[in-house]
Amino acid sequence: MTELTMAKAINAGLRAALAADEKVLLMGEDIGTLGGVFRVTEGLKAEFGEGRVLDTPLAESGIVGTAIGLAMRGYRPVCEVQFDGFIYPGFDQITSQLAKLTYRHEGSQSFPVVIRVPYGGHIGAVEHHQESPEAYFAHTAGLRSISPATPHDAYWMIQDAIASNDPVMYFEPKSRYQRRGEVDLENRGAAMHESRVVREGTEVTLVGHGAMVAVLLQAADIAAEEGTSVEVIDLRSLSPIDYEPILASVQKTGRLVVAQEAPGNVSVGSEVAATIAERAFYSLEAPVLRVSGYDTPFPPAKLEGVYLPDADRVLEAVDRSLAY
Amino acid sequence: MSYTEATVQLLSPQGTLVENDLSAPYLPLIEKLDDAALKDFHRHMVVIRRFDIEAGNLQRQGQLALWIPSLGQEGAQVGSAFAARPQDHIFPAYREHVVGRIRGLDVMKIIEMLRGQSHGGWIPAETGNFHLYTLVIGSQSLHATGYAMGQKFEGADEATMVYFGDGATSQGDVSEALVFGASYQAPIVYFLQNNHWAISVPVDRQSRTPLYLRPSGFGIPGVQIDGNDVLAAYAVTTANLDAARSGQGPRFIEALTYRMGAHTSSDDPTKYREREEEQFWSERDPIARFETYLKSKGADDAFFSEVAAEAEDLAADIRARTFALEAPPASKVFANVYTDPHPGVDAEAAWQAAYEASFDGESA
């Protein structure tokens, strides 16, 4: 076991992937000499050279579009989009090209491209720097979308993403970058698309991903003090979603609250809620409830505490669920 | 926008060689071509035009969802295609049927795509590195640039050529491609077919500057050619691909040509352009002038008859094979969405198959 921050864990995972396969390339704005604005790629250009770690021109569509061409050439590009809200200039290349090219090629060509996206709030930043755009990509066939909640998962899941022969959106909860955690460098644990019970309980199931998992664990602690036993599931994979642990949990608890930073309207949480309602109807004692960011643009930073679901808002939903 | 003082032309619309300062560097490349090569230029231009007409007919008869004609652009396409070497990679837009044919693509794959049997689906490694069509305007310019970056990283003796049109030059992706291509000095030739119309919008809405000048702002040499001159297209593309392949960085060619037909079978050019303009360009047709040139070099009627017969044969073959096409299986909906196994797609495919099977035994 090694204790690492999430940023260092991703860095270590990228280093391992670069060392294992010379076709792995890192591409992005400021990722080379500077090591990225969050220093996630720090030291990698010095170690592997500018031919492997590319400081690209400042153009997201260009980064993704040229990564597609490099993938056709046999490379495995790992692109960093600097901030969640800066991904949209690359949206066409991700959703209309990268996601569909394997299908267009009828399988003769794979597109093992990873898009790393620092996402989410809690960092008090300006507009376009705190968003949660994962639903757009989870909605798009041809992409896989994952998000680690811990340094351990961050270390292994980035390597899983790079090893995947499909395009993978790798959403990094940037508010967790500097949080430390144990990383088992020998044993990977859950596979890339598995969801996982991270705290066992009996009365209510909470599901979330990324930075929300820590909020759910905090809520579970508070609930326990109040005498309520809460189970927490880390979704880990947003597309495809591994429903089995959620179904098993709901069959036990009969109650489900899904939480996310993203706006609730047409969200990943909505998909979980709908699927559990379809597949576990007779197990449910209460309607599935969602706790989400509001259906507004991400507000100015001084209001992020209003916008972002915290333990209290999660517990409010837990109370509502228990009241049925 | 038509020919300018900078337009490189080797063969005049009257079918005679042009000898001036602009043509001088390129004429030696033409002198190296033997008669068989010149005849191949003609053969491909004529055959694809016949194919194009046949495909248009098939669309009108309801056999195709859409047809995208290349009528009038055969000179730019055939000349540039023959300039590429076998190891080079070609990224087309969606109108470069003859480029694919020259590289080894069975053009039936294009028919299948526009009938709605596939989204393309040919295998570039088996079609002379002729990559798939891209329908979102200009997107392929970035894929080609990335591909060429890979060629550069490896020091390969290869180049990439990407085709796009005048409308695409307004797309951000094309500008970003020029930025990346220049920044990494990728071995790529950006081949712009300026056919003067982006559906109904004339090229002067896309650019107030002649488009061959635009790449200079990105640090990329640009040249303008008469795109209806197959010899200029061949020679200038050869020189530029050679430059790119030999490490001199990206190049840009603007081929002035004209979309003699509609944008697609869904379009009606009589709503937005003048008959006089079409007449101007029909007098500069790429095939007519080259036929005159070949005759002046001694090509006989037997040759032209043979080419005409080959064109008819292809048209008949395409027609027969189109009528023989069967609908793709339902399973194709779910195939190759991903490379690695995907539980969601697998589950939906199984559900759909069971749903279909549930109708077995029911009368229609």
XYZ file of C-alpha atoms in Angstrom:
688
model
C 0.000 0.000 0.000
C 1.163 3.478 -0.903
C -0.486 6.711 0.153
C -0.990 9.107 -2.751
C -3.124 12.063 -3.656
C -5.527 11.445 -6.511
C -3.445 13.727 -8.762
C -0.319 11.726 -7.992
C -2.185 8.470 -8.422
C -3.316 9.463 -11.925
C 0.216 10.623 -12.636
C 1.540 7.229 -11.535
C -1.058 5.452 -13.679
C -0.129 7.531 -16.710
C 3.561 6.843 -16.075
C 2.900 3.114 -15.913
C 0.935 3.235 -19.176
C 3.604 5.301 -20.939
C 6.267 2.853 -19.786
C 4.281 -0.209 -20.793
C 3.403 0.801 -24.351
C 5.385 3.142 -26.551
C 2.256 3.874 -28.572
C 0.695 5.690 -25.618
C 0.871 9.469 -26.119
C -0.304 12.268 -23.862
C -1.761 15.339 -25.579
C -3.168 18.557 -24.225
C -2.749 22.181 -23.306
C 0.042 22.903 -20.813
C 0.492 19.235 -19.945
C 4.178 19.046 -20.872
C 6.611 21.570 -19.464
C 4.119 22.875 -16.910
C 2.746 19.449 -16.033
C -0.852 20.558 -16.524
C -2.741 23.271 -14.681
C -3.471 20.700 -11.952
C 0.044 19.166 -12.253
C -1.462 15.770 -13.018
C 1.119 15.180 -15.773
C 4.012 16.697 -13.843
C 7.392 15.237 -14.735
C 6.126 13.030 -17.538
C 7.492 15.129 -20.394
C 10.912 15.189 -18.727
C 10.776 11.430 -18.294
C 9.344 10.360 -21.635
C 10.208 13.266 -23.932
C 8.248 15.701 -26.037
C 7.518 12.965 -28.574
C 5.360 11.188 -25.986
C 3.958 14.118 -24.021
C 2.707 16.771 -26.415
C 2.058 20.371 -25.452
C -0.521 21.006 -28.143
C -1.894 24.193 -29.662
C -4.826 25.632 -27.731
C -7.693 24.025 -29.628
C -9.856 21.277 -28.159
C -11.338 20.119 -31.446
C -7.822 20.011 -32.835
C -6.584 17.932 -29.924
C -9.347 15.344 -30.203
C -9.406 15.371 -34.012
C -5.683 14.802 -34.367
C -5.837 12.157 -31.620
C -8.332 10.324 -33.831
C -5.865 10.402 -36.715
C -3.078 9.222 -34.433
C -5.288 6.346 -33.268
C -5.762 5.370 -36.921
C -1.982 5.294 -37.140
C -1.807 2.858 -34.211
C -1.250 5.219 -31.290
C -3.189 5.289 -28.036
C -3.603 8.993 -27.347
C -4.615 10.264 -23.932
C -6.001 13.785 -24.283
C -6.395 16.207 -21.418
C -9.210 18.712 -21.673
C -8.100 21.413 -19.284
C -11.479 22.054 -17.651
C -14.958 20.515 -17.900
C -16.441 23.662 -19.433
C -13.784 23.750 -22.145
C -14.780 20.428 -23.636
C -17.493 21.788 -25.905
C -15.202 23.049 -28.689
C -14.198 19.379 -28.975
C -17.756 18.059 -28.679
C -18.249 17.375 -32.388
C -15.007 15.466 -32.707
C -15.856 13.431 -29.596
C -19.513 12.661 -30.281
C -19.790 12.734 -34.085
C -16.378 11.339 -34.929
C -14.566 9.509 -32.134
C -17.736 7.842 -30.828
C -18.955 6.734 -34.251
C -15.792 5.853 -36.142
C -15.572 2.215 -35.060
C -19.176 1.784 -36.212
C -18.483 3.626 -39.477
C -15.512 1.327 -40.033
C -17.646 -1.722 -39.218
C -15.029 -2.785 -36.733
C -11.971 -2.799 -38.968
C -10.432 0.059 -37.003
C -10.468 0.681 -33.251
C -10.178 4.070 -31.621
C -8.422 3.663 -28.273
C -8.493 7.330 -27.307
C -8.867 8.504 -23.723
C -10.250 11.954 -22.933
C -9.313 13.076 -19.430
C -11.715 15.659 -18.065
C -11.151 17.390 -14.708
C -14.753 18.066 -13.661
C -17.049 19.247 -10.957
C -17.292 22.003 -8.378
C -16.070 22.690 -4.837
C -13.010 24.630 -5.985
C -14.421 28.162 -5.983
C -13.443 28.825 -9.588
C -14.844 31.109 -12.265
C -17.440 30.259 -14.912
C -16.801 27.144 -17.083
C -14.421 25.658 -14.478
C -16.787 23.723 -12.194
C -19.221 21.896 -14.449
C -20.328 18.264 -14.648
C -20.902 17.501 -18.346
C -20.785 13.719 -18.077
C -24.399 13.115 -19.179
C -23.690 14.363 -22.713
C -21.081 11.679 -23.134
C -22.838 8.904 -21.229
C -25.730 9.533 -23.647
C -23.498 8.953 -26.676
C -23.171 5.422 -28.025
C -19.621 4.439 -28.843
C -18.106 6.112 -25.799
C -17.388 4.649 -22.405
C -17.494 7.010 -19.440
C -15.917 6.381 -16.062
C -15.096 8.433 -12.996
C -12.949 7.380 -10.030
C -13.719 8.532 -6.515
C -10.496 7.445 -4.803
C -6.756 7.581 -5.539
C -6.691 3.787 -5.762
C -9.390 3.699 -8.420
C -7.862 6.694 -10.175
C -4.561 4.848 -10.508
C -6.081 1.668 -11.900
C -8.938 3.112 -13.914
C -6.719 5.426 -15.962
C -4.716 2.368 -16.958
C -7.934 0.489 -17.722
C -9.064 3.394 -19.884
C -5.811 3.426 -21.835
C -5.889 -0.342 -22.272
C -9.468 -0.224 -23.558
C -9.802 -0.542 -27.320
C -12.720 1.888 -27.229
C -12.845 5.634 -26.606
C -13.070 6.328 -22.885
C -14.155 9.546 -21.205
C -12.251 9.652 -17.920
C -13.869 12.158 -15.581
C -11.530 13.277 -12.798
C -13.239 14.841 -9.761
C -10.906 17.776 -9.486
C -11.971 18.695 -5.939
C -10.460 15.349 -4.889
C -7.112 15.850 -6.643
C -5.253 16.735 -3.470
C -7.019 14.238 -1.183
C -4.797 11.398 -0.100
C -5.724 7.756 -0.020
C -4.240 4.291 0.048
C -3.294 2.907 -3.362
C -2.604 -0.788 -3.730
C -0.125 -0.879 -6.588
C -0.307 -4.667 -6.805
C -4.015 -5.493 -6.617
C -6.407 -3.625 -8.838
C -9.708 -4.438 -7.192
C -12.894 -3.781 -9.177
C -12.844 -3.812 -12.984
C -13.357 -0.643 -15.028
C -17.111 -0.874 -15.403
C -18.050 -2.308 -11.996
C -19.972 -0.309 -9.467
C -19.093 -1.091 -5.900
C -20.574 -0.994 -2.410
C -18.238 1.230 -0.400
C -20.224 1.212 2.829
C -22.726 -1.385 3.888
C -26.084 -0.503 5.387
C -29.625 -1.798 5.574
C -32.227 0.981 5.384
C -31.435 3.293 2.456
C -29.149 2.959 -0.569
C -27.196 5.988 -1.763
C -25.604 6.001 -5.213
C -23.165 8.557 -6.573
C -19.941 8.988 -8.496
C -16.774 11.045 -8.403
C -16.587 13.674 -5.708
C -20.158 12.903 -4.627
C -19.059 9.591 -3.101
C -17.243 11.399 -0.292
C -20.375 13.461 0.372
C -22.472 10.291 0.516
C -20.057 8.696 2.985
C -20.244 11.797 5.133
C -24.033 11.668 4.985
C -23.933 8.002 5.941
C -21.838 8.841 9.004
C -24.317 11.473 10.121
C -27.236 9.158 9.459
C -25.590 6.453 11.531
C -25.308 8.870 14.440
C -29.028 9.436 14.059
C -29.650 5.699 14.013
C -30.194 5.167 10.294
C -28.176 2.520 8.467
C -27.203 3.686 4.979
C -25.527 1.738 2.192
C -23.318 3.693 -0.214
C -22.505 2.627 -3.765
C -19.782 4.207 -5.854
C -21.017 4.067 -9.446
C -17.477 4.304 -10.891
C -18.740 3.680 -14.437
C -21.306 6.042 -15.959
C -21.575 4.201 -19.278
C -22.169 1.363 -19.205
C -23.643 1.346 -15.703
C -23.239 -1.783 -13.601
C -26.686 -2.177 -12.067
C -26.253 -5.496 -10.280
C -24.823 -4.134 -7.006
C -27.491 -1.411 -7.013
C -30.296 -3.899 -7.601
C -28.938 -6.176 -4.879
C -28.734 -3.259 -2.490
C -32.229 -1.983 -3.256
C -33.637 -5.467 -2.809
C -32.211 -5.251 0.705
C -33.017 -1.631 1.609
C -36.094 -0.897 -0.503
C -35.034 2.724 -0.796
C -32.737 4.540 -3.233
C -31.384 8.071 -3.368
C -29.178 8.996 -6.333
C -26.923 12.004 -5.918
C -24.819 13.965 -8.378
C -23.336 17.409 -8.896
C -24.707 17.608 -12.438
C -28.106 19.154 -13.135
C -30.786 16.511 -12.588
C -32.629 17.039 -15.838
C -31.742 14.201 -18.263
C -28.775 13.139 -16.170
C -26.859 9.984 -15.284
C -28.791 9.944 -12.019
C -32.040 10.046 -13.970
C -30.965 6.956 -15.870
C -30.144 5.093 -12.656
C -33.479 6.104 -11.158
C -35.444 5.013 -14.223
C -33.660 1.689 -14.528
C -34.073 0.791 -10.883
C -37.750 1.727 -11.090
C -38.074 -0.602 -14.079
C -36.096 -3.479 -12.691
C -36.738 -3.374 -8.941
C -40.288 -2.045 -8.739
C -41.524 -4.655 -6.295
C -38.518 -4.128 -4.010
C -39.081 -0.424 -3.606
C -40.748 0.965 -0.492
C -40.462 4.543 -1.751
C -39.963 6.317 -5.057
C -36.367 6.644 -6.182
C -35.236 10.153 -5.313
C -32.615 12.294 -6.983
C -30.417 14.901 -5.390
C -28.672 16.979 -8.042
C -27.253 20.307 -8.956
C -30.095 22.627 -9.868
C -31.244 22.972 -13.470
C -29.424 26.249 -13.830
C -26.022 27.143 -15.163
C -23.310 26.553 -12.579
C -23.566 29.670 -10.438
C -20.838 32.151 -9.496
C -18.439 30.530 -7.055
C -19.771 32.301 -3.959
C -23.030 30.427 -4.551
C -21.608 26.998 -5.222
C -22.579 25.918 -1.713
C -26.198 26.611 -2.602
C -25.923 24.700 -5.852
C -23.868 21.637 -4.991
C -25.603 18.848 -3.084
C -24.032 18.426 0.356
C -24.619 15.896 3.117
C -27.582 17.868 4.436
C -29.387 17.805 1.095
C -28.668 14.105 0.742
C -30.035 13.496 4.255
C -33.125 15.547 3.459
C -33.799 13.080 0.642
C -33.040 10.142 2.931
C -35.631 11.451 5.369
C -38.188 11.875 2.597
C -37.532 8.332 1.401
C -37.921 6.921 4.904
C -41.194 8.803 5.352
C -42.979 6.645 2.742
C -13.855 33.877 -58.133
C -12.227 32.333 -61.120
C -8.751 31.963 -62.541
C -6.217 34.514 -61.314
C -2.745 35.577 -62.321
C -1.477 32.952 -59.892
C -3.390 30.007 -61.347
C -1.083 27.250 -62.492
C -2.355 25.788 -65.743
C -0.499 23.263 -67.874
C -3.251 22.437 -70.307
C -5.438 25.179 -71.732
C -9.196 24.741 -72.150
C -8.380 24.356 -75.853
C -6.252 21.319 -75.098
C -2.835 22.795 -75.742
C 0.116 22.819 -73.359
C 0.696 26.123 -71.596
C 4.270 27.287 -71.410
C 4.815 30.198 -69.055
C 6.657 31.021 -65.836
C 4.008 29.377 -63.691
C 3.912 26.148 -65.653
C 7.661 25.861 -66.241
C 8.545 24.133 -62.929
C 5.869 21.502 -63.499
C 6.078 20.666 -67.195
C 9.046 18.315 -66.672
C 6.822 16.149 -64.469
C 4.394 15.825 -67.367
C 7.129 15.007 -69.835
C 7.986 11.980 -67.697
C 4.518 10.507 -68.186
C 4.210 7.888 -70.909
C 1.197 7.518 -73.162
C -0.280 4.748 -71.039
C -0.299 6.997 -67.975
C -1.933 9.826 -69.881
C -4.545 7.461 -71.227
C -5.246 6.275 -67.700
C -6.028 9.841 -66.671
C -8.588 10.028 -69.434
C -9.991 6.586 -68.796
C -10.660 7.342 -65.139
C -12.250 10.710 -65.820
C -14.604 9.278 -68.422
C -15.496 6.134 -66.530
C -16.283 7.952 -63.287
C -18.467 10.458 -65.113
C -20.509 7.613 -66.518
C -20.664 6.009 -63.079
C -21.784 9.317 -61.643
C -24.638 9.584 -64.144
C -25.688 6.007 -63.476
C -25.706 6.583 -59.732
C -27.805 9.698 -60.213
C -30.260 7.662 -62.248
C -30.389 5.010 -59.553
C -31.210 7.694 -57.007
C -34.000 9.051 -59.197
C -35.373 5.534 -59.467
C -35.505 5.208 -55.711
C -32.589 2.843 -55.400
C -30.395 5.286 -53.472
C -31.304 7.590 -50.597
C -28.975 10.225 -51.958
C -26.385 10.776 -54.633
C -23.416 13.095 -54.436
C -22.221 13.924 -57.939
C -18.629 14.752 -58.808
C -19.503 15.924 -62.308
C -17.009 18.533 -63.460
C -14.423 17.862 -60.771
C -12.810 14.840 -62.418
C -9.656 16.682 -63.450
C -8.726 17.838 -59.952
C -9.513 14.437 -58.506
C -7.861 12.171 -61.074
C -4.721 14.276 -61.313
C -4.218 14.509 -57.557
C -5.023 10.828 -57.037
C -2.374 9.728 -59.511
C 0.148 11.987 -57.788
C -0.067 9.980 -54.566
C 2.244 7.048 -53.983
C 0.992 3.675 -52.776
C 2.255 4.286 -49.229
C 0.496 7.635 -48.919
C -2.806 7.999 -47.069
C -5.840 9.730 -48.500
C -8.622 11.267 -46.420
C -11.548 12.202 -48.672
C -14.524 14.393 -47.938
C -17.462 12.676 -49.690
C -17.282 13.522 -53.375
C -13.970 11.911 -54.312
C -15.356 8.758 -55.877
C -12.682 8.497 -58.538
C -9.881 9.000 -56.049
C -11.160 5.948 -54.222
C -11.436 4.011 -57.463
C -7.881 4.846 -58.441
C -6.645 3.761 -55.011
C -8.451 0.428 -55.321
C -11.874 0.999 -53.778
C -14.777 -0.852 -55.347
C -17.060 2.146 -55.889
C -19.993 -0.131 -55.145
C -19.123 0.595 -51.500
C -20.108 4.213 -52.147
C -23.359 3.105 -53.718
C -24.064 0.932 -50.683
C -23.363 3.816 -48.348
C -25.714 6.176 -50.166
C -28.369 3.516 -50.429
C -28.325 3.204 -46.658
C -26.717 -0.215 -46.409
C -23.727 1.075 -44.454
C -22.028 4.206 -43.176
C -19.075 3.459 -45.446
C -17.466 0.459 -43.936
C -14.662 -0.105 -46.371
C -11.289 -1.086 -44.983
C -8.671 1.568 -45.784
C -5.841 -0.960 -45.551
C -7.488 -2.809 -48.447
C -8.386 0.250 -50.515
C -4.991 1.798 -51.068
C -5.157 3.737 -47.801
C -8.227 5.561 -49.048
C -10.028 6.343 -45.810
C -13.759 6.590 -45.202
C -15.960 9.444 -46.260
C -16.732 12.056 -43.609
C -20.027 13.901 -43.919
C -19.527 16.533 -41.229
C -17.844 19.277 -43.191
C -14.113 19.549 -42.576
C -13.858 17.080 -39.676
C -11.564 14.796 -41.650
C -8.947 17.538 -41.975
C -8.025 16.960 -38.332
C -7.984 13.180 -38.645
C -5.664 13.471 -41.624
C -3.435 15.907 -39.776
C -3.192 13.597 -36.782
C -2.400 10.730 -39.104
C 0.360 12.762 -40.710
C 1.704 13.695 -37.269
C 2.132 9.981 -36.661
C 3.952 9.605 -39.982
C 6.211 12.461 -38.914
C 6.920 10.986 -35.466
C 8.017 7.755 -37.135
C 10.042 9.381 -39.886
C 8.068 7.331 -42.399
C 8.590 7.819 -46.136
C 4.929 8.671 -46.496
C 2.599 11.604 -46.834
C -1.090 12.224 -46.238
C -3.485 14.109 -48.478
C -6.841 15.405 -47.326
C -9.640 16.664 -49.539
C -12.173 19.294 -48.598
C -14.198 21.977 -50.318
C -14.556 25.725 -50.284
C -17.357 25.570 -47.716
C -15.110 23.605 -45.371
C -12.562 26.411 -45.304
C -14.977 28.307 -43.050
C -15.042 25.476 -40.538
C -12.946 25.834 -37.421
C -11.666 22.293 -37.844
C -9.919 23.185 -41.100
C -8.197 26.147 -39.482
C -7.255 24.007 -36.502
C -5.899 21.389 -38.888
C -3.692 24.001 -40.516
C -2.474 25.098 -37.072
C -1.603 21.557 -36.001
C -0.158 20.643 -39.394
C 2.137 23.644 -39.378
C 3.028 23.338 -35.702
C 4.168 19.724 -36.021
C 5.423 20.153 -39.621
C 3.339 17.168 -40.581
C 3.800 15.619 -44.051
C 0.371 16.545 -45.344
C -1.105 18.144 -48.445
C -4.361 20.009 -47.897
C -6.188 19.650 -51.195
C -8.988 22.167 -51.519
C -11.412 21.679 -54.354
C -12.923 25.112 -54.759
C -15.984 24.157 -56.778
C -17.418 27.611 -56.121
C -20.567 26.529 -54.335
C -21.284 25.203 -50.839
C -24.762 23.978 -51.711
C -26.320 27.370 -52.479
C -23.719 29.672 -50.979
C -21.079 31.106 -53.299
C -17.420 30.974 -52.355
C -17.203 34.736 -51.856
C -19.412 34.268 -48.786
C -16.755 31.905 -47.388
C -13.759 34.065 -48.145
C -12.975 37.548 -49.389
C -9.422 36.428 -50.040
C -8.415 33.924 -52.699
C -8.271 30.729 -50.708
C -4.790 29.715 -51.807
C -3.534 32.740 -49.848
C -5.111 31.656 -46.593
C -2.533 28.987 -45.636
C 0.282 31.536 -45.768
C -1.166 32.994 -42.566
C -0.580 29.601 -40.957
C 2.976 29.331 -42.286
C 2.012 26.860 -45.004
C 2.858 27.429 -48.687
C -0.218 27.595 -50.869
C -0.641 27.288 -54.611
C -3.624 27.757 -56.888
C -4.183 25.520 -59.869
C -6.690 25.104 -62.649
C -8.508 22.174 -61.158
C -10.089 21.305 -64.486
C -6.622 20.656 -65.829
C -5.734 17.098 -64.938
C -2.096 17.690 -65.838
C -1.763 20.630 -63.455
C -3.530 18.660 -60.743
C -1.137 15.758 -61.261
C 2.080 17.751 -61.490
C 1.450 20.267 -58.729
C 0.171 17.601 -56.336
C 3.158 15.384 -57.133
C 5.565 18.212 -56.325
C 3.758 19.083 -53.116
C 3.393 15.509 -51.895
C 7.082 14.977 -52.609
C 7.882 18.085 -50.581
C 5.722 16.922 -47.695
C 7.154 13.407 -47.843
C 10.708 14.697 -47.811
C 10.269 16.623 -44.579
C 9.411 20.078 -45.866
C 6.198 20.309 -43.889
C 2.590 20.739 -44.964
C 1.396 22.162 -48.282
C -1.889 23.563 -49.510
C -3.364 23.361 -52.991
C -6.438 25.262 -54.120
C -7.872 23.594 -57.216
C -10.272 25.884 -59.035
C -13.039 23.741 -60.406
C -16.779 23.752 -60.712
C -19.560 21.582 -59.425
C -21.359 21.128 -62.738
C -24.184 19.232 -61.116
C -26.208 19.725 -57.973
C -24.680 19.531 -54.511
C -26.581 16.298 -54.065
C -29.644 14.729 -55.584
C -31.688 16.744 -53.065
C -30.445 20.062 -54.397
C -31.699 22.361 -57.171
C -29.003 24.711 -58.467
C -31.415 26.571 -60.740
C -32.619 28.364 -57.609
C -29.320 30.085 -56.906
C -26.979 30.272 -59.860
C -26.927 31.575 -63.393
C -26.879 29.619 -66.586
C -24.060 31.836 -67.869
C -21.780 30.678 -65.075
C -22.453 27.034 -65.835
C -21.764 27.761 -69.491
C -18.447 29.423 -68.617
C -17.298 26.321 -66.787
C -18.668 23.822 -69.270
C -16.344 25.438 -71.806
C -13.508 24.567 -69.421
C -14.531 20.966 -68.946
C -11.663 18.732 -67.774
C -12.497 15.823 -70.051
C -13.078 17.692 -73.296
C -9.756 19.490 -73.188
C -7.846 16.358 -72.300
C -9.472 14.435 -75.107
C -8.316 17.126 -77.521
C -4.827 16.889 -76.053
C -4.693 13.101 -76.362
C -5.862 13.257 -79.965
C -3.119 15.751 -80.710
C -0.694 13.177 -79.308
C -2.058 10.486 -81.583
C -4.708 8.681 -79.558
C -7.039 6.990 -81.994
C -10.754 6.326 -82.086
C -10.235 2.762 -80.957
C -8.913 4.022 -77.643
C -11.839 6.330 -77.052
C -14.293 3.602 -78.028
C -12.646 1.219 -75.626
C -12.935 3.757 -72.791
C -16.577 4.390 -73.614
C -17.249 0.662 -73.524
C -15.502 0.327 -70.176
C -17.656 3.144 -68.818
C -20.820 1.431 -70.036
C -19.678 -1.844 -68.525
C -19.132 -0.273 -65.123
C -22.501 1.471 -65.256
C -24.248 -1.786 -66.126
C -22.354 -3.651 -63.438
C -23.228 -1.059 -60.795
C -26.863 -1.106 -61.834
C -27.049 -4.886 -61.662
C -25.286 -5.082 -58.339
C -27.467 -2.355 -56.866
C -30.618 -4.235 -57.775
C -29.121 -7.381 -56.264
C -28.465 -5.768 -52.874
C -30.372 -7.172 -49.950
C -31.259 -5.305 -46.804
C -28.603 -5.663 -44.130
C -29.504 -7.891 -41.178
C -31.016 -6.302 -38.072
C -27.966 -7.438 -36.124
C -25.935 -4.830 -37.979
C -27.615 -2.157 -35.842
C -25.701 -3.482 -32.849
C -22.456 -4.607 -34.468
C -19.214 -2.714 -33.934
C -20.568 0.028 -31.724
C -17.609 -0.903 -29.554
C -14.521 -3.008 -30.104
C -14.471 -4.575 -26.647
C -17.548 -6.369 -25.230
C -20.261 -4.041 -23.984
C -23.058 -5.388 -21.780
C -25.549 -2.668 -22.692
C -25.315 -3.194 -26.446
C -25.243 -6.966 -26.039
C -28.411 -6.881 -23.931
C -30.264 -4.693 -26.420
C -29.169 -6.883 -29.335
C -30.444 -9.972 -27.522
C -33.727 -8.250 -26.688
C -34.225 -7.114 -30.272
C -33.508 -10.607 -31.610
C -36.011 -12.119 -29.185
C -38.574 -9.471 -30.124
C -38.150 -10.294 -33.820
C -38.376 -13.999 -33.050
C -41.625 -13.461 -31.181
C -43.302 -12.749 -34.522
C -42.250 -16.094 -36.026
C -45.249 -18.016 -37.197
C -47.507 -14.977 -37.288
C -48.963 -14.057 -40.641
C -47.856 -10.744 -42.058
